[in-house]
Coordinates of C-alpha atoms in Angstrom, one line a residue:
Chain M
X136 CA 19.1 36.5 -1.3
X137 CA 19.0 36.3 -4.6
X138 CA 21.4 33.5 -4.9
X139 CA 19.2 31.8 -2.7
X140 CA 16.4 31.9 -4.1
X141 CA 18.2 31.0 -7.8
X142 CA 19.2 27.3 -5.4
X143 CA 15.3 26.9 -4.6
X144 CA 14.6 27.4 -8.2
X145 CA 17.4 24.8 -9.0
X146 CA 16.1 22.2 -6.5
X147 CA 12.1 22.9 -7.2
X148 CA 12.0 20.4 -9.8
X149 CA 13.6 17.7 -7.6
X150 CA 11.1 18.6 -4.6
X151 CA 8.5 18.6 -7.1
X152 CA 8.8 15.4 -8.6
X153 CA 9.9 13.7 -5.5
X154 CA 7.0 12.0 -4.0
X155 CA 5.8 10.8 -7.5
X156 CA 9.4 9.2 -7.9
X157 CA 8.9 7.5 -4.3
X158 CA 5.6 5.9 -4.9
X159 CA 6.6 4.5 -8.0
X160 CA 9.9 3.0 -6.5
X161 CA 8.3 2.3 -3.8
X162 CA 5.5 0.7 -5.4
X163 CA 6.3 -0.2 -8.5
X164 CA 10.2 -0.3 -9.1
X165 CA 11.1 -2.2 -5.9
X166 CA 8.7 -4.8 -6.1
X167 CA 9.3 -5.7 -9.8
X168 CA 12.9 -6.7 -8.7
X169 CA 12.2 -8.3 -5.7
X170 CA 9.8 -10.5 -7.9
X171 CA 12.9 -11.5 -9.7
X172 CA 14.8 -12.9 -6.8
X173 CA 11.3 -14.1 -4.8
X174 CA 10.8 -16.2 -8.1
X175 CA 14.2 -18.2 -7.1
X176 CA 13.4 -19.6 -3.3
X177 CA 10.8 -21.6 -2.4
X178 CA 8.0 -20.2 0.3
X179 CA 5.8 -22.7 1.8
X180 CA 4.5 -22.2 5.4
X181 CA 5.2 -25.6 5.8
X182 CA 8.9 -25.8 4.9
X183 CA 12.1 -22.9 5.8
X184 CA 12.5 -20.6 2.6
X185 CA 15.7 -22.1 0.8
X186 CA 17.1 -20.4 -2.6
X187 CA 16.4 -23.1 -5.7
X188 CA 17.5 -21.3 -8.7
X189 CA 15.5 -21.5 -11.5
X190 CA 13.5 -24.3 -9.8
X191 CA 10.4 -22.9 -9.9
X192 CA 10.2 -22.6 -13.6
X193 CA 11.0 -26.3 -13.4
X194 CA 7.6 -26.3 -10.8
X195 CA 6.0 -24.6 -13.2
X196 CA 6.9 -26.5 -16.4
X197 CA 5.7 -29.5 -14.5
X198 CA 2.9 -28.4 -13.6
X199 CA -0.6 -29.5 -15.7
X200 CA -2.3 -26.5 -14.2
X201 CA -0.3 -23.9 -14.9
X202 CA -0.2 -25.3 -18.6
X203 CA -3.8 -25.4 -18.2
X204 CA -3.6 -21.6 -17.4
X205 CA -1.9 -21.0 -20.3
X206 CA -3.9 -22.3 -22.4
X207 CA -6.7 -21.2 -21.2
X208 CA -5.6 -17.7 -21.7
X209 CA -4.2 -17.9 -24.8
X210 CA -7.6 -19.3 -26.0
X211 CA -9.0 -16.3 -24.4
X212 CA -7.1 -13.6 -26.0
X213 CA -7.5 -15.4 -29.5
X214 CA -11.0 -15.3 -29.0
X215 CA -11.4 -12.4 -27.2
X216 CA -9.2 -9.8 -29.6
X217 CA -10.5 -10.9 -32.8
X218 CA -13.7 -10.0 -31.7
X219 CA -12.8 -7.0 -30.3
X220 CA -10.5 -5.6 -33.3
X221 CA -13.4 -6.2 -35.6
X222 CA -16.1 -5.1 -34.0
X223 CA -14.3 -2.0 -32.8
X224 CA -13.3 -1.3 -36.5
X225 CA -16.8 -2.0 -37.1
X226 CA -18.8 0.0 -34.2
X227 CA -15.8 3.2 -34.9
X228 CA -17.3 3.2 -38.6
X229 CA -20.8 3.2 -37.0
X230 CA -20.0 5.9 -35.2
X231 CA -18.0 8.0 -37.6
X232 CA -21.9 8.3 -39.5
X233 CA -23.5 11.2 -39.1
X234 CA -26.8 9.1 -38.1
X235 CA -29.2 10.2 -36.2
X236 CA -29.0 9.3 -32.6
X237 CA -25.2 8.8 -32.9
X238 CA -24.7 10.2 -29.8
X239 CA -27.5 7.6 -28.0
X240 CA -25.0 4.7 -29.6
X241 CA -22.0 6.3 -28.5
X242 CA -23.3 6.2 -25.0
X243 CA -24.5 3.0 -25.0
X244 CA -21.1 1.1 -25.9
X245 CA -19.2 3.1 -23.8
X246 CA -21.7 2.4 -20.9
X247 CA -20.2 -0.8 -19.7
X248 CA -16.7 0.6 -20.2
X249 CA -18.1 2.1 -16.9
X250 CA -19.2 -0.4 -15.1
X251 CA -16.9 -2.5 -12.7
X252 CA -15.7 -5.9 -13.5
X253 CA -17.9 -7.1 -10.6
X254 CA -20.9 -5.6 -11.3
X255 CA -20.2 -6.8 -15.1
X256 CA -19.6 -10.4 -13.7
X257 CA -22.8 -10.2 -11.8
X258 CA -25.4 -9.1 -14.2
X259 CA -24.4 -11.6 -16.6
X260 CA -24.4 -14.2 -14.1
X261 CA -28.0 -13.5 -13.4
X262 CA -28.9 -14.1 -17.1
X263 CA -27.1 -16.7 -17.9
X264 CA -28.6 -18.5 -14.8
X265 CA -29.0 -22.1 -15.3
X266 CA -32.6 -22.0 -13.4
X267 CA -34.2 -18.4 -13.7
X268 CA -32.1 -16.8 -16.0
X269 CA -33.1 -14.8 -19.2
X270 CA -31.4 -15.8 -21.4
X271 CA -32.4 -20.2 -20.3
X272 CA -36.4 -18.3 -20.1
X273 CA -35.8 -17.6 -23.7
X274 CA -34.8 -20.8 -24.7
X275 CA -37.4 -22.4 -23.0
X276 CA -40.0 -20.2 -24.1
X277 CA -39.2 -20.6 -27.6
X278 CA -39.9 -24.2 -26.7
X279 CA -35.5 -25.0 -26.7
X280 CA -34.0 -27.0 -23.6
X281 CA -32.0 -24.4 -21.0
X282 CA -28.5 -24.8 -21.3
X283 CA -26.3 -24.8 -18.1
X284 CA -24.1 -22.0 -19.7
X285 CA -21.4 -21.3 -17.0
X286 CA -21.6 -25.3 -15.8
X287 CA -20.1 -26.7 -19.4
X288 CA -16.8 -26.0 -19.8
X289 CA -16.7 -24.9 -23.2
X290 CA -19.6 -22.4 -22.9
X291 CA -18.4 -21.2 -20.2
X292 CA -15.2 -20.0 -21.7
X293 CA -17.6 -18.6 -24.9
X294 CA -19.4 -16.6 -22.5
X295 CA -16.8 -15.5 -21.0
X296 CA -15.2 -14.2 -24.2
X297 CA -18.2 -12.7 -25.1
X298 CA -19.3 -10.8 -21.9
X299 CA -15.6 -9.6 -21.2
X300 CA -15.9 -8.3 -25.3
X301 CA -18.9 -6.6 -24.6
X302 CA -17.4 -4.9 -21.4
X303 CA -14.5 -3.8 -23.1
X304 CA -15.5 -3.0 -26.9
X305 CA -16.4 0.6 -26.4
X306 CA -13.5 1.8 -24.7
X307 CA -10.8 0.0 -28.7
X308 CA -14.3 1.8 -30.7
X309 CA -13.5 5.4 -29.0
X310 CA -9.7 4.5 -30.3
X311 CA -10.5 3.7 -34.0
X312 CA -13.0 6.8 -33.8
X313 CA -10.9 9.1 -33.1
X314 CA -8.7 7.8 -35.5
X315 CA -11.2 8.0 -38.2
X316 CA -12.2 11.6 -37.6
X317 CA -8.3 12.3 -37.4
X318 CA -8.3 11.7 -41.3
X319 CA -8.7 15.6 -43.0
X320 CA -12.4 15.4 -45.1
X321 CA -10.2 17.7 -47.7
X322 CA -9.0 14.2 -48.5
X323 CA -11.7 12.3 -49.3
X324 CA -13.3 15.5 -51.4
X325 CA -10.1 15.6 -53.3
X326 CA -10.3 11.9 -54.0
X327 CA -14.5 12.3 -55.3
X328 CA -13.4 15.1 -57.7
X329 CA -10.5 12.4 -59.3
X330 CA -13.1 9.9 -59.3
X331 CA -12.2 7.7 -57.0
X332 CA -14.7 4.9 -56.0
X333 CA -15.6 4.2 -52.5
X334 CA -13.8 1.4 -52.3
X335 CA -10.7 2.7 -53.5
X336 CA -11.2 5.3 -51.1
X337 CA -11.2 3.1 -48.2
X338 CA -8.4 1.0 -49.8
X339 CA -6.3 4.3 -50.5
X340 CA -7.0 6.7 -47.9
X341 CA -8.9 5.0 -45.1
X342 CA -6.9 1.9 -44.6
X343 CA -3.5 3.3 -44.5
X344 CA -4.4 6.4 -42.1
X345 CA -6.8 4.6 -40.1
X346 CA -3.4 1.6 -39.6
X347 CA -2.0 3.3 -36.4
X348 CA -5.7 3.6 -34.7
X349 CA -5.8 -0.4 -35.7
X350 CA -2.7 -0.8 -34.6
X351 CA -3.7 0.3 -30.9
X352 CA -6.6 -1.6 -30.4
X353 CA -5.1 -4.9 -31.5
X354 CA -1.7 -4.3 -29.0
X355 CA -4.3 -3.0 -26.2
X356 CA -6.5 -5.4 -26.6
X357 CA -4.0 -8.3 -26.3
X358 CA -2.2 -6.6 -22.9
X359 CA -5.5 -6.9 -21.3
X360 CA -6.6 -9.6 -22.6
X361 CA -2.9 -11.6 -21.2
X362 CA -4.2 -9.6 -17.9
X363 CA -8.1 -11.0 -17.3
X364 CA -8.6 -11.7 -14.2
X365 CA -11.6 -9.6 -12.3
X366 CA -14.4 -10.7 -15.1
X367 CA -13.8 -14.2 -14.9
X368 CA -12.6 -14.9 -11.4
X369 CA -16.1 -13.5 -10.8
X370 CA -18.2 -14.8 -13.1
X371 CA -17.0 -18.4 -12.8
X372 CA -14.5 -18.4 -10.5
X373 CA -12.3 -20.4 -13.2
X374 CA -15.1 -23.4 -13.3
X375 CA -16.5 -25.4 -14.0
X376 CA -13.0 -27.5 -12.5
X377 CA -10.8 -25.4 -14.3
X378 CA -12.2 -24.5 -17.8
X379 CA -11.5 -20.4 -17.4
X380 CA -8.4 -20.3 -14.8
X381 CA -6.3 -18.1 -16.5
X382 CA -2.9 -17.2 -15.7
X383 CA -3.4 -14.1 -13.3
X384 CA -5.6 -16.6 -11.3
X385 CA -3.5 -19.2 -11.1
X386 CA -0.6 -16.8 -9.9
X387 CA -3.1 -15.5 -7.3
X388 CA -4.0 -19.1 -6.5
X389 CA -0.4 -20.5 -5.8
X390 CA 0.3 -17.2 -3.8
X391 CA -2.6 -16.1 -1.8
X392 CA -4.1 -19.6 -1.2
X393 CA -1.5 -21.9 -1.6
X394 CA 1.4 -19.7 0.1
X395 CA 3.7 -20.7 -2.7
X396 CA 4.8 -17.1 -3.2
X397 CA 8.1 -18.3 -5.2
X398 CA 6.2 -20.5 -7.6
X399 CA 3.6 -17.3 -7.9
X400 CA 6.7 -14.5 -8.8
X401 CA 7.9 -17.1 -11.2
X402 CA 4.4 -17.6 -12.7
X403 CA 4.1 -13.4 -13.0
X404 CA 7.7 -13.7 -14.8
X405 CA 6.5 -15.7 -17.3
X406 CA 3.6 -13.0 -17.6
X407 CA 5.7 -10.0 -17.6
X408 CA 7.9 -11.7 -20.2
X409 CA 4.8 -11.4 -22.5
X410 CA 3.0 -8.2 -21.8
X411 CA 6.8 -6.4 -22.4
X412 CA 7.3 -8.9 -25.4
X413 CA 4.1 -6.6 -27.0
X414 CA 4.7 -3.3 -25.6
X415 CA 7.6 -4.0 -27.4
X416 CA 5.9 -5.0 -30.4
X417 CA 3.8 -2.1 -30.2
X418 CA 6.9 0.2 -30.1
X419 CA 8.4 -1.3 -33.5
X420 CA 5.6 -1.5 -35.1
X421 CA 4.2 1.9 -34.4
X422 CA 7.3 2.6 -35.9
X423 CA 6.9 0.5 -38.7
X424 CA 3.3 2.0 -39.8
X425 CA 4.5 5.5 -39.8
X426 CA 7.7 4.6 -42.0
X427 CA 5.0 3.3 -44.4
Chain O
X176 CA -25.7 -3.0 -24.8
X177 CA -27.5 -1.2 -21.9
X178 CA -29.7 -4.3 -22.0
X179 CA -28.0 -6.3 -19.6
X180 CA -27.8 -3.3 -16.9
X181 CA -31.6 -3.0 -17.6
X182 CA -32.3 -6.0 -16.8
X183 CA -30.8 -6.2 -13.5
X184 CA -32.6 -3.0 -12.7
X185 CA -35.8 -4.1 -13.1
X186 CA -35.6 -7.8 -11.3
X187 CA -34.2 -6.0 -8.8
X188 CA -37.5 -4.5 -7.9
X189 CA -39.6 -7.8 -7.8
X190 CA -40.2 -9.2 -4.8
X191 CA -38.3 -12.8 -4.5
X192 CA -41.7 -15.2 -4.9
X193 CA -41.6 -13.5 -8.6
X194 CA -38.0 -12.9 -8.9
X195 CA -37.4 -16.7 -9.1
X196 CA -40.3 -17.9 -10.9
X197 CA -40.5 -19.9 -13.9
X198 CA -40.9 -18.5 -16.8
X199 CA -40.0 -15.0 -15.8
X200 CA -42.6 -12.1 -15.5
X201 CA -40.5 -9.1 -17.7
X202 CA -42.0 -6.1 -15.6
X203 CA -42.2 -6.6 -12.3
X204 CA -46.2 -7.4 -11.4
X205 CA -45.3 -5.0 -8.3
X206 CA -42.7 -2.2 -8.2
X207 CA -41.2 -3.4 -4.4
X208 CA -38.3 -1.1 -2.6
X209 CA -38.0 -4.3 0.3
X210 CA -35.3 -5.8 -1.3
X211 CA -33.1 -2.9 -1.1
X212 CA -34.4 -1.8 2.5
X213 CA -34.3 -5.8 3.7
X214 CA -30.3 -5.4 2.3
X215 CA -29.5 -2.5 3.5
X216 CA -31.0 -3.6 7.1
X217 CA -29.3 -7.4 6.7
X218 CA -25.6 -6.5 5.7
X219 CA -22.9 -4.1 6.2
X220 CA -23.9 -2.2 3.1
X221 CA -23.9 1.0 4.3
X222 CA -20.2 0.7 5.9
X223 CA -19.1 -0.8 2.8
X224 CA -20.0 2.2 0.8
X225 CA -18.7 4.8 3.5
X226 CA -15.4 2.9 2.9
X227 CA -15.3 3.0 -0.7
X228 CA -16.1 6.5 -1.1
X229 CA -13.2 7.3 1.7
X230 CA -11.0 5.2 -0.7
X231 CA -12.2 7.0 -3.8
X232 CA -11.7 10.4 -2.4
X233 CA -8.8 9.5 -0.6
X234 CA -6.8 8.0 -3.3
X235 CA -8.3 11.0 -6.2
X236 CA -6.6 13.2 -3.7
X237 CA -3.5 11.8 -3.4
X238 CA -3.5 11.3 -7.3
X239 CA -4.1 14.7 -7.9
X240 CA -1.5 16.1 -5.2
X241 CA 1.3 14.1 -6.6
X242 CA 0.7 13.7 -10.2
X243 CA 0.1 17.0 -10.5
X244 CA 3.1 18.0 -9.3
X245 CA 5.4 15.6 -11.2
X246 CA 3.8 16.6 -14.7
X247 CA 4.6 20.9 -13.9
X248 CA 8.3 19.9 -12.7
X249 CA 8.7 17.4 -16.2
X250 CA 6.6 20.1 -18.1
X251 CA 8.2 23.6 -17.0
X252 CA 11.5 23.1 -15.9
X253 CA 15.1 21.9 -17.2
X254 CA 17.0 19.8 -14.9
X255 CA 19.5 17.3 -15.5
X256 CA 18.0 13.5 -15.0
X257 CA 13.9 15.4 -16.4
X258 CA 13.9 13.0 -19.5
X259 CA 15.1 9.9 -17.5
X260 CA 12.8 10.5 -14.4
X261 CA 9.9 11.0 -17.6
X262 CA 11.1 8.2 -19.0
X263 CA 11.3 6.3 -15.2
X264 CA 7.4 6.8 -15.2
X265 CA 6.0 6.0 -17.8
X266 CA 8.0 2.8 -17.8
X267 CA 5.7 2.1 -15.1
X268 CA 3.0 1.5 -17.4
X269 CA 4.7 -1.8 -18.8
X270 CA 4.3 -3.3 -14.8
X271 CA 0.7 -3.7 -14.6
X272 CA -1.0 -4.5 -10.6
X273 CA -0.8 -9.1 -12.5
X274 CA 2.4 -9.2 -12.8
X275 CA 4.2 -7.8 -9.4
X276 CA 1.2 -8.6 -6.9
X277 CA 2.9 -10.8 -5.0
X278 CA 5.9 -8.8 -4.5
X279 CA 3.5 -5.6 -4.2
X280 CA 2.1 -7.8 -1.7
X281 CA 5.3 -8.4 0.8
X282 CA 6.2 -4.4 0.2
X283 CA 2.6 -3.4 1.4
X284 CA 3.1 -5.9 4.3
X285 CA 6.6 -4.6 5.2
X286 CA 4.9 -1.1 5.2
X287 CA 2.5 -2.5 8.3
X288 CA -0.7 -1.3 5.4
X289 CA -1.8 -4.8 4.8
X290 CA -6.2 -5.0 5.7
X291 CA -6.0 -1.3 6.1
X292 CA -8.3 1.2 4.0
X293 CA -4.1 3.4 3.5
X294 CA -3.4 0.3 1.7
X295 CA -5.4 0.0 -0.9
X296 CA -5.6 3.8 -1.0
X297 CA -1.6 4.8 -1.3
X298 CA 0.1 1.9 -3.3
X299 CA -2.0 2.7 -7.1
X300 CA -2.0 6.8 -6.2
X301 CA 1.0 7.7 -8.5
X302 CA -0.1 6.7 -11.9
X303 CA 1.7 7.5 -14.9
X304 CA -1.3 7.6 -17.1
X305 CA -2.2 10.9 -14.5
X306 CA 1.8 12.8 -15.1
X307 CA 1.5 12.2 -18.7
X308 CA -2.2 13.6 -19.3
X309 CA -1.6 16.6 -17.1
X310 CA 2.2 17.2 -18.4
X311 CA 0.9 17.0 -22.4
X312 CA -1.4 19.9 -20.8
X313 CA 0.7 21.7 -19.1
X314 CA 3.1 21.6 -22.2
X315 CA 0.2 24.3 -23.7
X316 CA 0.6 26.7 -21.0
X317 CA 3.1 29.3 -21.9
X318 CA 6.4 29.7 -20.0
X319 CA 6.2 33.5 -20.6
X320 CA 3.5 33.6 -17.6
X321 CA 5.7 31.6 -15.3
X322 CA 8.5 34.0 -16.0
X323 CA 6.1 36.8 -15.2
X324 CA 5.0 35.8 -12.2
X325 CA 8.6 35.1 -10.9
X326 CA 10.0 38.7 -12.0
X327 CA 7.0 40.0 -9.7
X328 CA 8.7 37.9 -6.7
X329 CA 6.6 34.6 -6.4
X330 CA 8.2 31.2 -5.4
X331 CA 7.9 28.2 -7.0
X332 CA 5.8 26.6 -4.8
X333 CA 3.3 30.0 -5.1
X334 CA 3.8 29.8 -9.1
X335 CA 2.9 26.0 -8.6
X336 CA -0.6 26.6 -7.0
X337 CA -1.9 29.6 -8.3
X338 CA -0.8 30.0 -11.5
X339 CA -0.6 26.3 -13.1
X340 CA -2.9 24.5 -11.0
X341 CA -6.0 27.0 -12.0
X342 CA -4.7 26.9 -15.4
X343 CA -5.0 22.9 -15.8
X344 CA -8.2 22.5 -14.2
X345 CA -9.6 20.9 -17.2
X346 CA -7.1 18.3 -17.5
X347 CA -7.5 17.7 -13.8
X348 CA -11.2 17.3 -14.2
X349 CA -10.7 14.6 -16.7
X350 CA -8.1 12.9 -14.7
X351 CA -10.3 13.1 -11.3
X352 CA -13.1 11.8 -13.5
X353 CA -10.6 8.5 -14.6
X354 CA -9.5 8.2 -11.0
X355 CA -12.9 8.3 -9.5
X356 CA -13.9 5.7 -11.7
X357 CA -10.9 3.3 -11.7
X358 CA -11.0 3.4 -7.5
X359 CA -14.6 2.7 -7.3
X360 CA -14.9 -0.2 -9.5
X361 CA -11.2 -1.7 -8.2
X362 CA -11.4 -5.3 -7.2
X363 CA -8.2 -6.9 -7.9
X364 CA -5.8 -4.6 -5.7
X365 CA -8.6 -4.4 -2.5
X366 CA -9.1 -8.4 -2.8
X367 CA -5.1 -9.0 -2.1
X368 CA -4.9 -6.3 0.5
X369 CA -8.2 -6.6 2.8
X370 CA -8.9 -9.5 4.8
X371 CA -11.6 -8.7 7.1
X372 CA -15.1 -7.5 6.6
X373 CA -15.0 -4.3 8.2
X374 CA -12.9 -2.9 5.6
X375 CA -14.5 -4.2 2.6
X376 CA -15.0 -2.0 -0.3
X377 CA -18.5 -2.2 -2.1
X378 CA -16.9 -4.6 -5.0
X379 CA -15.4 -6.8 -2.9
X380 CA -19.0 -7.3 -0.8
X381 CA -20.7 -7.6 -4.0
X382 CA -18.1 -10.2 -5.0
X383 CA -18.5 -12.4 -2.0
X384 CA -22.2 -12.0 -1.2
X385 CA -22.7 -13.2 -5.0
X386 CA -20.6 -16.2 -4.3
X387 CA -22.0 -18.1 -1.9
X388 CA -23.2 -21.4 -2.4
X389 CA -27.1 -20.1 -2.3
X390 CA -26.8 -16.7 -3.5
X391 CA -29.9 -14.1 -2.6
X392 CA -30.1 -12.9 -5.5
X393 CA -33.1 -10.0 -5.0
X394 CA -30.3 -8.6 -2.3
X395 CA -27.3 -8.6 -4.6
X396 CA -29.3 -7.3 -7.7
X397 CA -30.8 -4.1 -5.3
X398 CA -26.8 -3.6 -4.0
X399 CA -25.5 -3.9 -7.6
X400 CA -28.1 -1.4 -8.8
X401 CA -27.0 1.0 -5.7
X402 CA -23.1 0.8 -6.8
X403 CA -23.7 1.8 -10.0
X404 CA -25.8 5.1 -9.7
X405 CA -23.0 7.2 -8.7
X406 CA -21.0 5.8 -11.8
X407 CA -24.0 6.1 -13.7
X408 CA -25.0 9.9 -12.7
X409 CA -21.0 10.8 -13.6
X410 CA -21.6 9.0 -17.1
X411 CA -24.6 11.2 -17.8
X412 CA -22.9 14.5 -16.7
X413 CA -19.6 13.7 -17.6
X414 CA -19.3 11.6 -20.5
X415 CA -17.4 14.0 -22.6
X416 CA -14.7 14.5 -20.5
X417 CA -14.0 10.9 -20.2
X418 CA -14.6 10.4 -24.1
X419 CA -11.5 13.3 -24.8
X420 CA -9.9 11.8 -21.8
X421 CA -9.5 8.3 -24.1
X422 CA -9.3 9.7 -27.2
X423 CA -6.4 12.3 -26.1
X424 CA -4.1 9.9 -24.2
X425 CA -5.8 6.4 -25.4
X426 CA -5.2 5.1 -22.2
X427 CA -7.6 3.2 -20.2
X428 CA -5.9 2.7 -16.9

C-alpha cells in the first residue's frame, strides 16, 4: 500500500508532463526533422518524388524570386526594427511620466497589439484606398494629387513598414517600460544629492540598466520581423508584382500553390537558420550586457 | 493610434451611396445598421463566428488542461530527465508556425485533421510560452502545502486539482486571456489547414471577402467592426492582466 502509492508518486511527474511532451513532438519536434529530409527530394504533382540532395538549395539559389524574397525581407526588418527600437525606447520614456492621462496612452498603443493581423491589414487598406480612401481625401482636399499607395512598389513596401510598426510598437514599449520602472528611484535621488545632471543621469544610470530591456526589443523585433507574413499577405498580397513577397510567402507560395513542398522545407531552412542565428545572439549577448 | 480602428467604425455605418463618395463625408450624414444586417443576411457570417469561438474555447481548453499540468510536474517535483524535458519545451519557442509549416502540414494530414475545426484547434495547444508562465507561478507556491495535503492521504492527481490549480488561478487567467486572443485573431495556421468554406474561421472570411477583385467594402467594414468587439470588450476589462502578462514573461506568442 504504501509502497504503492510511493511508485504513483514516482511516476506522477511523467503522467503529468506527458501529453505536453506529445504535442510538442508531435507537433513541433517531428516535423522540424522531417523538414530536414523533405528539403532533399523533390515533390511536384507532376513528376514521382526522387531524393536530390542539396538540390533544392541549388533551386533556390537560382531562383530570382526567392532572392527577391529575401530582399524584400531584409529591407523590411531594416526598416521595420529601427523604427520600432526607437520609437519603443521613445513611447516607454513617454510612458514612464507621470503625465496625466498616462494610462489613456498606454491603452492606446497597446490597442492594436490586440487587434488581428487581418483586421489590421483591412483597416489600413480602407485608408490607403487609391479611390475613397482617407488618407488619398486628404491629399486631395489639401488640393495634392492621390497617390496609388499600395499600387507603387516602393510605397507599398513604406506602408507596409509603417502599418506593421504601428501594429506592433506597443507590445517592444510595454518591454522597455517595464524595464525603466525596474531601475530603483533610490538611484536616481542618490545621483541628484551628488549633483549629477540629467544627462549624466541618463548616460550613467539609465542607459546601462535600461541595456537588457533594449536588448529585447531589438532581438524580438528582428524574429518577427524575419517572420511577417499575415500583415502583408493581406494588405497587398506581395504586390504590386512582387514588391512585398517576403520570405514566409514565398515558402507558402512554392508549397501550398505550387506543390513544390521540397523547394518550400528548403526555403523554411534557410529561415530557421536565421531566426536560431538571433535567438542565439540574443543568448550571448544577454550574457554579454549583464557581464558589463 | 486608435485612429485607424475609428475610422473603420464609423464608415461602417454609412450607407454605400455615401461610403464611396468623393470627397468623403467624416460622420456619417445617417447612422445606418443595413450594412451589418444586409451582411449578416448575405454571407456565412454567423457560422464563421460559431466556428471561431468553438476554436477559441476549444483550443483555451486544451491549453490550459495540458500546460497546466506540465508547469506543476517541472515546478513541484524532482525526477530524473525534469531540466531536459524543461529545457525540451522551451526549445520549442525557437520553431515558430514559418519555418516548419509545410512539414506541420504533412503531420496534420497524416493525422486525417486536415479542413477540420480539431486541426487548427490541437496542433498550436501546447505552448511553451503557457508551461513557463504558469511554472514561474507555481514556483511561488510553497511545497510545505503539497507535503500537507499528502500526509492527510490525497493523491497526486487530487493535490494537482484542488490544491494548485485554485492556487494559480491568476496566472491562468492571464494565460487564458493570451490564448483567447492569439486563437481568435490566428490566420496563418487556419489558412494552411482549412480548405472549404464551412469551416472558416472569422479571419480567414474577413481575409477572402476583402480580396476579391471588387471588394464590398460597407460589408467587410460592418464584419470587421463585429470581430473586434469581443477583443475589444476583453481589452477594456482586462487590460492589466495582459499588460503583467508581457511585462512578466516578455513574450508575445
Amino acid at each position: 500500500m504504501a509502497s504503492g502509492s510511493k511508485l504513483r508518486a514516482r511516476l506522477a511527474p511523467y503522467l503529468f508532463v506527458a501529453p505536453n511532451v506529445l504535442f510538442f513532438t508531435t507537433f513541433v519536434a517531428v516535423p522540424a526533422v522531417y523538414g530536414f529530409w523533405l528539403s532533399l527530394f523533390t515533390t511536384s504533382p507532376y513528376r514521382p518524388t526522387r531524393f536530390v540532395g542539396l538540390g533544392n538549395f541549388e533551386a533556390l539559389a537560382h531562383d530570382d524570386l526567392f532572392w527577391r524574397a529575401v530582399r524584400n525581407t531584409v529591407t523590411f526588418v531594416v526598416g521595420d526594427v529601427a523604427l520600432v527600437v526607437a520609437l519603443a525606447v521613445a513611447i516607454g520614456m513617454l510612458l514612464n511620466r507621470s503625465v496625466r492621462g498616462r494610462g489613456f496612452f498606454r491603452s492606446a498603443f497597446f490597442y492594436p497589439v490586440l487587434l488581428s493581423p487581418v483586421v489590421v491589414a483591412i483597416a489600413w487598406q480602407w485608408i490607403l484606398n487609391n479611390r475613397f480612401g482617407a488618407l488619398n481625401n486628404a491629399l486631395r482636399w489639401l488640393g495634392m494629387r492621390p497617390v496609388p499607395w499600395l499600387l507603387d512598389a516602393s510605397w507599398a513596401m513604406t506602408w507596409v513598414i509603417l502599418v506593421h510598426t504601428w501594429a506592433t510598437v506597443g507590445f517592444f514599449a510595454l518591454i522597455v517600460l517595464a524595464g525603466l520602472q525596474s531601475i530603483p528611484p533610490v538611484l536616481y535621488e542618490a545621483a541628484s544629492v551628488d549633483g549629477a545632471t540629467p544627462l549624466r543621469r541618463a548616460r550613467h544610470i539609465t542607459l546601462p540598466l535600461l541595456a537588457p530591456s533594449v536588448l529585447t526589443v531589438l532581438i524580438l523585433s528582428l524574429i518577427h520581423a524575419f517572420e511577417i507574413f499575415d500583415y502583408v499577405y493581406v494588405m497587398t498580397g506581395g504586390g504590386p508584382g512582387f514588391a512585398t513577397l517576403m520570405m514566409v510567402q514565398y515558402i507558402y507560395r512554392a508549397g501550398f500553390e505550387l506543390d513544390q513542398f521540397g523547394l518550400a522545407a528548403a526555403g523554411s531552412l534557410v529561415l530557421f537558420v536565421i531566426i536560431l542565428a538571433l535567438t542565439a545572439l540574443q543568448f550571448v549577448m544577454g550574457r554579454l550586457v549583464e557581464a558589463v | 493610434m486608435f485612429g485607424p480602428v475609428l475610422w473603420v467604425v464609423v464608415s461602417s455605418f454609412k450607407v454605400p451611396s455615401e461610403l464611396y463618395r468623393v470627397p468623403a463625408t467624416f460622420l456619417p450624414e445617417q447612422w445606418v445598421f443595413s450594412n451589418y444586417t444586409d451582411a449578416l443576411r448575405q454571407f456565412p457570417f454567423v457560422r464563421y463566428l460559431a466556428n471561431s469561438v468553438f476554436v477559441t474555447l476549444a483550443a483555451t481548453a486544451v491549453t490550459l488542461a495540458i500546460n497546466s499540468m506540465a508547469a506543476f510536474a517541472l515546478s513541484k517535483y524532482r525526477f530524473p530527465g525534469r531540466d531536459f524535458l524543461f529545457l525540451f519545451m522551451l526549445s520549442t519557442l525557437m520553431v515558430p508556425l514559418q519555418v516548419i509549416m509545410i512539414p506541420i502540414y504533412l503531420v496534420v494530414a497524416r493525422l486525417g485533421m486536415i479542413d477540420t475545426l480539431w486541426g487548427i484547434v490541437i496542433p498550436p495547444a501546447a505552448t511553451p510560452t503557457g508551461v513557463f508562465l504558469l511554472r514561474q507561478y507555481m514556483l511561488t507556491i510553497p511545497d510545505e502545502l503539497l507535503d500537507a495535503a499528502r500526509i492527510d492521504g490525497a493523491g497526486e492527481w487530487r493535490i494537482y486539482r484542488q490544491i494548485m490549480l485554485p492556487l494559480t488561478r491568476p496566472a491562468l487567467a492571464v494565460l487564458a486571456i493570451f490564448s483567447i486572443m492569439w486563437r481568435w485573431n490566428d490566420y496563418l495556421w487556419p489558412l494552411i489547414v482549412i480548405s472549404s468554406d464551412r469551416n472558416f474561421t472569422l479571419q480567414l472570411g474577413l481575409a477572402r471577402f476583402q480580396g476579391q477583385l471588387v471588394t464590398d467594402w460597407n460589408y467587410v467594414l460592418a464584419m470587421t467592426v463585429l470581430s473586434i468587439l469581443p477583443i475589444t470588450l476583453v481589452f477594456a476589462f482586462l487590460q492589466r492582466y495582459l499588460v503583467s502578462g508581457i511585462a512578466t514573461t516578455g513574450l508575445k506568442g
